[in-house]
């Protein structure tokens, strides 16, 4: 991979210099494959113990505002990792819970879904509702289909994209997962929204944004951070990523977070 390893001394020093020049650092983190090792069963994919411990330390710092950005439903994400002074963005940012607001925010809730799009969506839902080989997760405004085979996922992905072309829904592909969700919103738009909310609430101007993620859905966030620091966590897919830097695995993510917290 033609990317820079962010834990190399020179790259780490560069990152620390950037952090020192900003009023605050907005740290955006994907969950699965980034903070937690990837698991076939999503409910067993817990963050590494040292990762949760260091995040609790970082969120108390005056230097950082932490936001978790995941494809998981908001309610499920909050059960997987418990932080009290951080922001949560579930369902790729379609539902956002910020620690300084009273209610969950649905920034894309006003999009109207036409009848034909709804019909196609319902067709897929009914088709996989009782499937034994594919686990269907109903998120309310979207569906996630978990596959036990990448070959099967790839086969269905082509059909899904053809079916939902020019509709109000988009098809997102992840690690053994396909998601059908309202078009026009992604992790990139979500982190821009969260950034604007933080800057306005705390009257900030000069912020550094860091995004760490491992999945295809994180590429939208990498593209949105042209002025920030983007870090790809490697997995078996080994993406041709837009990120500038890389880490090798979630254990590396924990190492980086420790460095940011001032631990050796």
PDB file of C-alpha atoms in Angstrom:
ATOM      1  CA  UNK A   1       0.000   0.000   0.000  1.00  0.00           C
ATOM      2  CA  UNK A   2       1.396   3.367  -1.045  1.00  0.00           C
ATOM      3  CA  UNK A   3       0.355   5.137   2.162  1.00  0.00           C
ATOM      4  CA  UNK A   4       2.206   6.474   5.187  1.00  0.00           C
ATOM      5  CA  UNK A   5       2.179   4.566   8.458  1.00  0.00           C
ATOM      6  CA  UNK A   6       0.976   7.123  10.968  1.00  0.00           C
ATOM      7  CA  UNK A   7       2.755   5.512  13.930  1.00  0.00           C
ATOM      8  CA  UNK A   8       6.155   6.137  12.356  1.00  0.00           C
ATOM      9  CA  UNK A   9       7.988   8.722  14.453  1.00  0.00           C
ATOM     10  CA  UNK A  10       8.103  11.430  11.776  1.00  0.00           C
ATOM     11  CA  UNK A  11       4.437  11.063  10.850  1.00  0.00           C
ATOM     12  CA  UNK A  12       3.419  11.033  14.499  1.00  0.00           C
ATOM     13  CA  UNK A  13       5.420  14.205  15.141  1.00  0.00           C
ATOM     14  CA  UNK A  14       3.737  15.867  12.166  1.00  0.00           C
ATOM     15  CA  UNK A  15       0.322  14.934  13.556  1.00  0.00           C
ATOM     16  CA  UNK A  16       1.171  16.263  17.005  1.00  0.00           C
ATOM     17  CA  UNK A  17       2.343  19.574  15.510  1.00  0.00           C
ATOM     18  CA  UNK A  18      -0.938  19.928  13.663  1.00  0.00           C
ATOM     19  CA  UNK A  19      -2.859  19.214  16.853  1.00  0.00           C
ATOM     20  CA  UNK A  20      -0.858  21.806  18.786  1.00  0.00           C
ATOM     21  CA  UNK A  21      -1.744  24.526  16.254  1.00  0.00           C
ATOM     22  CA  UNK A  22      -5.520  23.961  16.494  1.00  0.00           C
ATOM     23  CA  UNK A  23      -7.942  25.288  19.115  1.00  0.00           C
ATOM     24  CA  UNK A  24      -9.489  21.846  19.334  1.00  0.00           C
ATOM     25  CA  UNK A  25      -9.167  18.523  17.560  1.00  0.00           C
ATOM     26  CA  UNK A  26     -12.341  16.859  16.314  1.00  0.00           C
ATOM     27  CA  UNK A  27     -11.638  13.134  16.404  1.00  0.00           C
ATOM     28  CA  UNK A  28     -14.009  11.013  14.299  1.00  0.00           C
ATOM     29  CA  UNK A  29     -13.865   7.237  14.706  1.00  0.00           C
ATOM     30  CA  UNK A  30     -15.564   4.396  12.893  1.00  0.00           C
ATOM     31  CA  UNK A  31     -16.407   1.463  15.182  1.00  0.00           C
ATOM     32  CA  UNK A  32     -16.275  -2.000  13.567  1.00  0.00           C
ATOM     33  CA  UNK A  33     -12.807  -2.828  12.265  1.00  0.00           C
ATOM     34  CA  UNK A  34     -11.443   0.400  13.738  1.00  0.00           C
ATOM     35  CA  UNK A  35     -12.100   0.340  17.482  1.00  0.00           C
ATOM     36  CA  UNK A  36     -13.322  -3.258  17.561  1.00  0.00           C
ATOM     37  CA  UNK A  37     -11.968  -6.277  15.654  1.00  0.00           C
ATOM     38  CA  UNK A  38     -14.355  -7.314  12.894  1.00  0.00           C
ATOM     39  CA  UNK A  39     -16.682 -10.172  13.846  1.00  0.00           C
ATOM     40  CA  UNK A  40     -19.167 -12.136  11.753  1.00  0.00           C
ATOM     41  CA  UNK A  41     -21.668 -11.621  14.578  1.00  0.00           C
ATOM     42  CA  UNK A  42     -21.937  -7.824  15.046  1.00  0.00           C
ATOM     43  CA  UNK A  43     -23.221  -8.187  18.618  1.00  0.00           C
ATOM     44  CA  UNK A  44     -19.968  -9.868  19.669  1.00  0.00           C
ATOM     45  CA  UNK A  45     -17.741  -7.153  18.190  1.00  0.00           C
ATOM     46  CA  UNK A  46     -16.724  -5.259  21.316  1.00  0.00           C
ATOM     47  CA  UNK A  47     -14.106  -2.526  21.370  1.00  0.00           C
ATOM     48  CA  UNK A  48     -10.714  -3.558  22.713  1.00  0.00           C
ATOM     49  CA  UNK A  49     -10.667  -2.913  26.491  1.00  0.00           C
ATOM     50  CA  UNK A  50      -7.658  -0.595  26.251  1.00  0.00           C
ATOM     51  CA  UNK A  51      -9.416   1.362  23.501  1.00  0.00           C
ATOM     52  CA  UNK A  52     -12.516   2.107  25.560  1.00  0.00           C
ATOM     53  CA  UNK A  53     -10.318   3.030  28.530  1.00  0.00           C
ATOM     54  CA  UNK A  54      -8.255   5.540  26.559  1.00  0.00           C
ATOM     55  CA  UNK A  55     -11.334   7.041  24.893  1.00  0.00           C
ATOM     56  CA  UNK A  56     -12.792   7.741  28.333  1.00  0.00           C
ATOM     57  CA  UNK A  57      -9.568   9.567  29.131  1.00  0.00           C
ATOM     58  CA  UNK A  58      -9.518  11.498  25.865  1.00  0.00           C
ATOM     59  CA  UNK A  59     -13.116  12.675  26.156  1.00  0.00           C
ATOM     60  CA  UNK A  60     -12.251  14.363  29.469  1.00  0.00           C
ATOM     61  CA  UNK A  61      -9.445  16.290  27.785  1.00  0.00           C
ATOM     62  CA  UNK A  62      -9.970  19.914  26.808  1.00  0.00           C
ATOM     63  CA  UNK A  63      -8.141  19.254  23.532  1.00  0.00           C
ATOM     64  CA  UNK A  64     -10.512  16.775  21.893  1.00  0.00           C
ATOM     65  CA  UNK A  65     -14.128  16.305  20.901  1.00  0.00           C
ATOM     66  CA  UNK A  66     -14.800  12.668  20.041  1.00  0.00           C
ATOM     67  CA  UNK A  67     -17.468  11.440  17.627  1.00  0.00           C
ATOM     68  CA  UNK A  68     -18.212   7.793  16.826  1.00  0.00           C
ATOM     69  CA  UNK A  69     -19.525   7.364  13.286  1.00  0.00           C
ATOM     70  CA  UNK A  70     -20.919   3.937  12.444  1.00  0.00           C
ATOM     71  CA  UNK A  71     -23.256   2.063  10.151  1.00  0.00           C
ATOM     72  CA  UNK A  72     -24.807   0.499  13.250  1.00  0.00           C
ATOM     73  CA  UNK A  73     -28.098   1.775  14.584  1.00  0.00           C
ATOM     74  CA  UNK A  74     -27.582   4.509  17.133  1.00  0.00           C
ATOM     75  CA  UNK A  75     -29.141   2.521  19.969  1.00  0.00           C
ATOM     76  CA  UNK A  76     -26.937  -0.487  19.226  1.00  0.00           C
ATOM     77  CA  UNK A  77     -23.761   1.596  18.889  1.00  0.00           C
ATOM     78  CA  UNK A  78     -24.313   3.167  22.308  1.00  0.00           C
ATOM     79  CA  UNK A  79     -24.641  -0.293  23.830  1.00  0.00           C
ATOM     80  CA  UNK A  80     -21.343  -1.434  22.323  1.00  0.00           C
ATOM     81  CA  UNK A  81     -19.272   1.369  23.823  1.00  0.00           C
ATOM     82  CA  UNK A  82     -20.297   3.658  26.671  1.00  0.00           C
ATOM     83  CA  UNK A  83     -18.935   7.216  26.515  1.00  0.00           C
ATOM     84  CA  UNK A  84     -20.539  10.095  28.398  1.00  0.00           C
ATOM     85  CA  UNK A  85     -18.961  13.180  26.837  1.00  0.00           C
ATOM     86  CA  UNK A  86     -18.771  12.147  23.177  1.00  0.00           C
ATOM     87  CA  UNK A  87     -21.002  12.263  20.114  1.00  0.00           C
ATOM     88  CA  UNK A  88     -22.621   9.238  18.470  1.00  0.00           C
ATOM     89  CA  UNK A  89     -23.616   9.063  14.813  1.00  0.00           C
ATOM     90  CA  UNK A  90     -25.514   5.878  13.966  1.00  0.00           C
ATOM     91  CA  UNK A  91     -26.703   4.563  10.602  1.00  0.00           C
ATOM     92  CA  UNK A  92     -23.950   6.434   8.754  1.00  0.00           C
ATOM     93  CA  UNK A  93     -25.016   9.689  10.386  1.00  0.00           C
ATOM     94  CA  UNK A  94     -28.747   9.465   9.719  1.00  0.00           C
ATOM     95  CA  UNK A  95     -29.283   9.602  13.489  1.00  0.00           C
ATOM     96  CA  UNK A  96     -26.972  11.737  15.641  1.00  0.00           C
ATOM     97  CA  UNK A  97     -26.799  12.091  19.417  1.00  0.00           C
ATOM     98  CA  UNK A  98     -24.527  14.926  20.557  1.00  0.00           C
ATOM     99  CA  UNK A  99     -23.549  15.202  24.193  1.00  0.00           C
ATOM    100  CA  UNK A 100     -24.479  18.893  24.344  1.00  0.00           C
ATOM    101  CA  UNK A 101     -27.981  18.561  22.868  1.00  0.00           C
ATOM    102  CA  UNK A 102     -31.115  17.164  24.497  1.00  0.00           C
ATOM    103  CA  UNK A 103     -32.582  15.150  21.636  1.00  0.00           C
ATOM    104  CA  UNK A 104     -31.431  12.848  18.860  1.00  0.00           C
ATOM    105  CA  UNK A 105     -30.995  14.682  15.565  1.00  0.00           C
ATOM    106  CA  UNK A 106     -32.166  13.255  12.228  1.00  0.00           C
ATOM    107  CA  UNK A 107     -30.450  15.583   9.731  1.00  0.00           C
ATOM    108  CA  UNK A 108     -31.840  13.878   6.632  1.00  0.00           C
ATOM    109  CA  UNK A 109     -35.343  13.087   7.872  1.00  0.00           C
ATOM    110  CA  UNK A 110     -37.221  15.360   5.480  1.00  0.00           C
ATOM    111  CA  UNK A 111     -36.317  13.430   2.343  1.00  0.00           C
ATOM    112  CA  UNK A 112     -39.434  12.141   0.591  1.00  0.00           C
ATOM    113  CA  UNK A 113     -39.496   8.567  -0.690  1.00  0.00           C
ATOM    114  CA  UNK A 114     -41.582   8.012  -3.826  1.00  0.00           C
ATOM    115  CA  UNK A 115     -43.998   5.095  -4.191  1.00  0.00           C
ATOM    116  CA  UNK A 116     -41.896   3.120  -6.700  1.00  0.00           C
ATOM    117  CA  UNK A 117     -38.795   3.345  -4.493  1.00  0.00           C
ATOM    118  CA  UNK A 118     -40.792   2.181  -1.480  1.00  0.00           C
ATOM    119  CA  UNK A 119     -42.159  -0.757  -3.468  1.00  0.00           C
ATOM    120  CA  UNK A 120     -38.697  -1.926  -4.499  1.00  0.00           C
ATOM    121  CA  UNK A 121     -37.472  -1.509  -0.928  1.00  0.00           C
ATOM    122  CA  UNK A 122     -40.358  -3.626   0.376  1.00  0.00           C
ATOM    123  CA  UNK A 123     -39.658  -6.304  -2.243  1.00  0.00           C
ATOM    124  CA  UNK A 124     -36.111  -6.781  -0.961  1.00  0.00           C
ATOM    125  CA  UNK A 125     -37.258  -6.727   2.648  1.00  0.00           C
ATOM    126  CA  UNK A 126     -39.836  -9.454   2.077  1.00  0.00           C
ATOM    127  CA  UNK A 127     -37.418 -11.539   0.015  1.00  0.00           C
ATOM    128  CA  UNK A 128     -34.795 -11.747   2.762  1.00  0.00           C
ATOM    129  CA  UNK A 129     -37.030 -11.576   5.821  1.00  0.00           C
ATOM    130  CA  UNK A 130     -37.047 -15.356   6.250  1.00  0.00           C
ATOM    131  CA  UNK A 131     -33.752 -16.155   4.570  1.00  0.00           C
ATOM    132  CA  UNK A 132     -31.551 -18.650   6.405  1.00  0.00           C
ATOM    133  CA  UNK A 133     -28.339 -17.708   4.592  1.00  0.00           C
ATOM    134  CA  UNK A 134     -28.637 -13.918   4.899  1.00  0.00           C
ATOM    135  CA  UNK A 135     -29.383 -12.057   8.123  1.00  0.00           C
ATOM    136  CA  UNK A 136     -31.671  -9.064   7.590  1.00  0.00           C
ATOM    137  CA  UNK A 137     -31.408  -6.114   9.974  1.00  0.00           C
ATOM    138  CA  UNK A 138     -34.279  -3.630   9.780  1.00  0.00           C
ATOM    139  CA  UNK A 139     -33.059  -0.172  10.829  1.00  0.00           C
ATOM    140  CA  UNK A 140     -36.417   1.508  10.301  1.00  0.00           C
ATOM    141  CA  UNK A 141     -35.318   3.829   7.517  1.00  0.00           C
ATOM    142  CA  UNK A 142     -32.964   1.314   5.944  1.00  0.00           C
ATOM    143  CA  UNK A 143     -31.981  -2.345   5.680  1.00  0.00           C
ATOM    144  CA  UNK A 144     -28.690  -4.093   6.356  1.00  0.00           C
ATOM    145  CA  UNK A 145     -28.116  -7.556   4.944  1.00  0.00           C
ATOM    146  CA  UNK A 146     -25.320  -9.581   6.525  1.00  0.00           C
ATOM    147  CA  UNK A 147     -23.787 -12.259   4.310  1.00  0.00           C
ATOM    148  CA  UNK A 148     -21.625 -15.228   5.285  1.00  0.00           C
ATOM    149  CA  UNK A 149     -20.007 -15.232   1.854  1.00  0.00           C
ATOM    150  CA  UNK A 150     -18.339 -12.411  -0.063  1.00  0.00           C
ATOM    151  CA  UNK A 151     -19.209 -14.209  -3.296  1.00  0.00           C
ATOM    152  CA  UNK A 152     -22.910 -14.142  -2.406  1.00  0.00           C
ATOM    153  CA  UNK A 153     -22.633 -10.503  -1.360  1.00  0.00           C
ATOM    154  CA  UNK A 154     -21.004  -9.533  -4.659  1.00  0.00           C
ATOM    155  CA  UNK A 155     -23.660 -11.403  -6.621  1.00  0.00           C
ATOM    156  CA  UNK A 156     -26.512  -9.651  -4.805  1.00  0.00           C
ATOM    157  CA  UNK A 157     -24.808  -6.253  -4.915  1.00  0.00           C
ATOM    158  CA  UNK A 158     -25.024  -6.135  -8.710  1.00  0.00           C
ATOM    159  CA  UNK A 159     -28.741  -6.949  -8.577  1.00  0.00           C
ATOM    160  CA  UNK A 160     -29.419  -4.400  -5.845  1.00  0.00           C
ATOM    161  CA  UNK A 161     -27.624  -1.580  -7.643  1.00  0.00           C
ATOM    162  CA  UNK A 162     -29.548  -2.291 -10.836  1.00  0.00           C
ATOM    163  CA  UNK A 163     -32.838  -2.461  -8.925  1.00  0.00           C
ATOM    164  CA  UNK A 164     -32.332   0.781  -7.016  1.00  0.00           C
ATOM    165  CA  UNK A 165     -30.763   2.804  -9.824  1.00  0.00           C
ATOM    166  CA  UNK A 166     -32.487   6.210 -10.124  1.00  0.00           C
ATOM    167  CA  UNK A 167     -34.522   5.655  -6.958  1.00  0.00           C
ATOM    168  CA  UNK A 168     -34.610   7.432  -3.602  1.00  0.00           C
ATOM    169  CA  UNK A 169     -32.397   4.704  -2.121  1.00  0.00           C
ATOM    170  CA  UNK A 170     -28.715   3.914  -2.425  1.00  0.00           C
ATOM    171  CA  UNK A 171     -26.857   0.626  -1.976  1.00  0.00           C
ATOM    172  CA  UNK A 172     -23.730   0.647   0.190  1.00  0.00           C
ATOM    173  CA  UNK A 173     -21.266  -2.227   0.314  1.00  0.00           C
ATOM    174  CA  UNK A 174     -19.188  -3.073   3.374  1.00  0.00           C
ATOM    175  CA  UNK A 175     -17.457  -6.138   4.803  1.00  0.00           C
ATOM    176  CA  UNK A 176     -19.915  -8.969   4.112  1.00  0.00           C
ATOM    177  CA  UNK A 177     -22.745  -6.472   4.334  1.00  0.00           C
ATOM    178  CA  UNK A 178     -25.015  -4.601   1.928  1.00  0.00           C
ATOM    179  CA  UNK A 179     -27.086  -1.656   3.091  1.00  0.00           C
ATOM    180  CA  UNK A 180     -30.096  -0.082   1.443  1.00  0.00           C
ATOM    181  CA  UNK A 181     -30.662   3.404   2.768  1.00  0.00           C
ATOM    182  CA  UNK A 182     -31.991   6.806   1.694  1.00  0.00           C
ATOM    183  CA  UNK A 183     -29.790   8.432  -0.943  1.00  0.00           C
ATOM    184  CA  UNK A 184     -28.160  11.809  -0.498  1.00  0.00           C
ATOM    185  CA  UNK A 185     -26.494  11.269   2.871  1.00  0.00           C
ATOM    186  CA  UNK A 186     -23.243   9.582   3.882  1.00  0.00           C
ATOM    187  CA  UNK A 187     -20.508   9.671   6.512  1.00  0.00           C
ATOM    188  CA  UNK A 188     -18.839  12.615   4.803  1.00  0.00           C
ATOM    189  CA  UNK A 189     -21.953  14.766   5.073  1.00  0.00           C
ATOM    190  CA  UNK A 190     -22.459  13.519   8.640  1.00  0.00           C
ATOM    191  CA  UNK A 191     -19.030  14.581   9.864  1.00  0.00           C
ATOM    192  CA  UNK A 192     -19.396  17.978   8.181  1.00  0.00           C
ATOM    193  CA  UNK A 193     -22.726  18.398   9.960  1.00  0.00           C
ATOM    194  CA  UNK A 194     -21.263  17.373  13.322  1.00  0.00           C
ATOM    195  CA  UNK A 195     -18.250  19.646  12.793  1.00  0.00           C
ATOM    196  CA  UNK A 196     -20.484  22.641  12.106  1.00  0.00           C
ATOM    197  CA  UNK A 197     -22.574  21.913  15.207  1.00  0.00           C
ATOM    198  CA  UNK A 198     -19.499  21.662  17.452  1.00  0.00           C
ATOM    199  CA  UNK A 199     -17.891  24.813  16.050  1.00  0.00           C
ATOM    200  CA  UNK A 200     -21.091  26.819  16.455  1.00  0.00           C
ATOM    201  CA  UNK A 201     -21.875  25.549  19.958  1.00  0.00           C
ATOM    202  CA  UNK A 202     -18.380  26.091  21.352  1.00  0.00           C
ATOM    203  CA  UNK A 203     -17.559  29.152  19.233  1.00  0.00           C
ATOM    204  CA  UNK A 204     -14.557  27.531  17.543  1.00  0.00           C
ATOM    205  CA  UNK A 205     -12.871  28.555  14.331  1.00  0.00           C
ATOM    206  CA  UNK A 206      -9.506  26.821  14.067  1.00  0.00           C
ATOM    207  CA  UNK A 207     -10.107  23.073  14.423  1.00  0.00           C
ATOM    208  CA  UNK A 208      -8.210  20.026  13.186  1.00  0.00           C
ATOM    209  CA  UNK A 209     -10.338  17.114  12.034  1.00  0.00           C
ATOM    210  CA  UNK A 210      -9.085  13.525  12.171  1.00  0.00           C
ATOM    211  CA  UNK A 211     -11.027  10.576  10.774  1.00  0.00           C
ATOM    212  CA  UNK A 212     -10.067   6.928  11.330  1.00  0.00           C
ATOM    213  CA  UNK A 213     -11.980   4.167   9.534  1.00  0.00           C
ATOM    214  CA  UNK A 214     -11.574   0.828   7.786  1.00  0.00           C
ATOM    215  CA  UNK A 215     -14.499   0.375   5.426  1.00  0.00           C
ATOM    216  CA  UNK A 216     -15.707   1.421   1.982  1.00  0.00           C
ATOM    217  CA  UNK A 217     -18.346   3.585   3.655  1.00  0.00           C
ATOM    218  CA  UNK A 218     -15.562   5.569   5.348  1.00  0.00           C
ATOM    219  CA  UNK A 219     -14.244   6.733   1.981  1.00  0.00           C
ATOM    220  CA  UNK A 220     -16.911   9.479   1.863  1.00  0.00           C
ATOM    221  CA  UNK A 221     -15.525  10.790   5.147  1.00  0.00           C
ATOM    222  CA  UNK A 222     -11.948  10.659   3.889  1.00  0.00           C
ATOM    223  CA  UNK A 223     -12.952  12.706   0.837  1.00  0.00           C
ATOM    224  CA  UNK A 224     -14.701  15.277   3.031  1.00  0.00           C
ATOM    225  CA  UNK A 225     -11.537  15.901   5.067  1.00  0.00           C
ATOM    226  CA  UNK A 226      -9.265  17.427   2.463  1.00  0.00           C
ATOM    227  CA  UNK A 227      -8.027  19.834   5.130  1.00  0.00           C
ATOM    228  CA  UNK A 228      -7.762  17.205   7.877  1.00  0.00           C
ATOM    229  CA  UNK A 229      -5.981  13.962   8.723  1.00  0.00           C
ATOM    230  CA  UNK A 230      -7.352  10.718   7.287  1.00  0.00           C
ATOM    231  CA  UNK A 231      -6.309   7.284   8.528  1.00  0.00           C
ATOM    232  CA  UNK A 232      -7.291   3.930   7.019  1.00  0.00           C
ATOM    233  CA  UNK A 233      -7.253   0.826   9.214  1.00  0.00           C
ATOM    234  CA  UNK A 234      -6.233  -2.110   7.050  1.00  0.00           C
ATOM    235  CA  UNK A 235      -8.424  -5.179   6.670  1.00  0.00           C
ATOM    236  CA  UNK A 236      -8.509  -8.144   4.313  1.00  0.00           C
ATOM    237  CA  UNK A 237     -10.137  -6.023   1.595  1.00  0.00           C
ATOM    238  CA  UNK A 238      -7.063  -3.730   1.517  1.00  0.00           C
ATOM    239  CA  UNK A 239      -8.903  -0.878  -0.177  1.00  0.00           C
ATOM    240  CA  UNK A 240      -7.476   1.541  -2.685  1.00  0.00           C
ATOM    241  CA  UNK A 241      -8.265   4.211  -0.145  1.00  0.00           C
ATOM    242  CA  UNK A 242      -8.444   8.007  -0.255  1.00  0.00           C
ATOM    243  CA  UNK A 243      -6.844   8.185   3.207  1.00  0.00           C
ATOM    244  CA  UNK A 244      -3.371   9.697   3.544  1.00  0.00           C
ATOM    245  CA  UNK A 245      -2.178   7.459   6.397  1.00  0.00           C
ATOM    246  CA  UNK A 246      -2.810   3.902   7.554  1.00  0.00           C
ATOM    247  CA  UNK A 247      -2.858   1.689  10.623  1.00  0.00           C
ATOM    248  CA  UNK A 248      -2.562  -2.080  10.544  1.00  0.00           C
ATOM    249  CA  UNK A 249      -5.481  -3.102  12.780  1.00  0.00           C
ATOM    250  CA  UNK A 250      -7.667  -2.020  15.738  1.00  0.00           C
ATOM    251  CA  UNK A 251      -4.766  -2.706  18.118  1.00  0.00           C
ATOM    252  CA  UNK A 252      -2.850  -0.047  16.185  1.00  0.00           C
ATOM    253  CA  UNK A 253      -5.797   2.314  16.614  1.00  0.00           C
ATOM    254  CA  UNK A 254      -5.471   1.834  20.376  1.00  0.00           C
ATOM    255  CA  UNK A 255      -1.748   2.632  20.159  1.00  0.00           C
ATOM    256  CA  UNK A 256      -2.450   5.851  18.257  1.00  0.00           C
ATOM    257  CA  UNK A 257      -5.134   6.934  20.722  1.00  0.00           C
ATOM    258  CA  UNK A 258      -2.676   6.367  23.572  1.00  0.00           C
ATOM    259  CA  UNK A 259      -0.148   8.579  21.824  1.00  0.00           C
ATOM    260  CA  UNK A 260      -2.774  11.309  21.429  1.00  0.00           C
ATOM    261  CA  UNK A 261      -3.548  11.026  25.144  1.00  0.00           C
ATOM    262  CA  UNK A 262       0.105  11.470  26.010  1.00  0.00           C
ATOM    263  CA  UNK A 263       0.763   7.854  26.965  1.00  0.00           C
ATOM    264  CA  UNK A 264       3.783   5.961  25.696  1.00  0.00           C
TER     265      UNK A 264
END
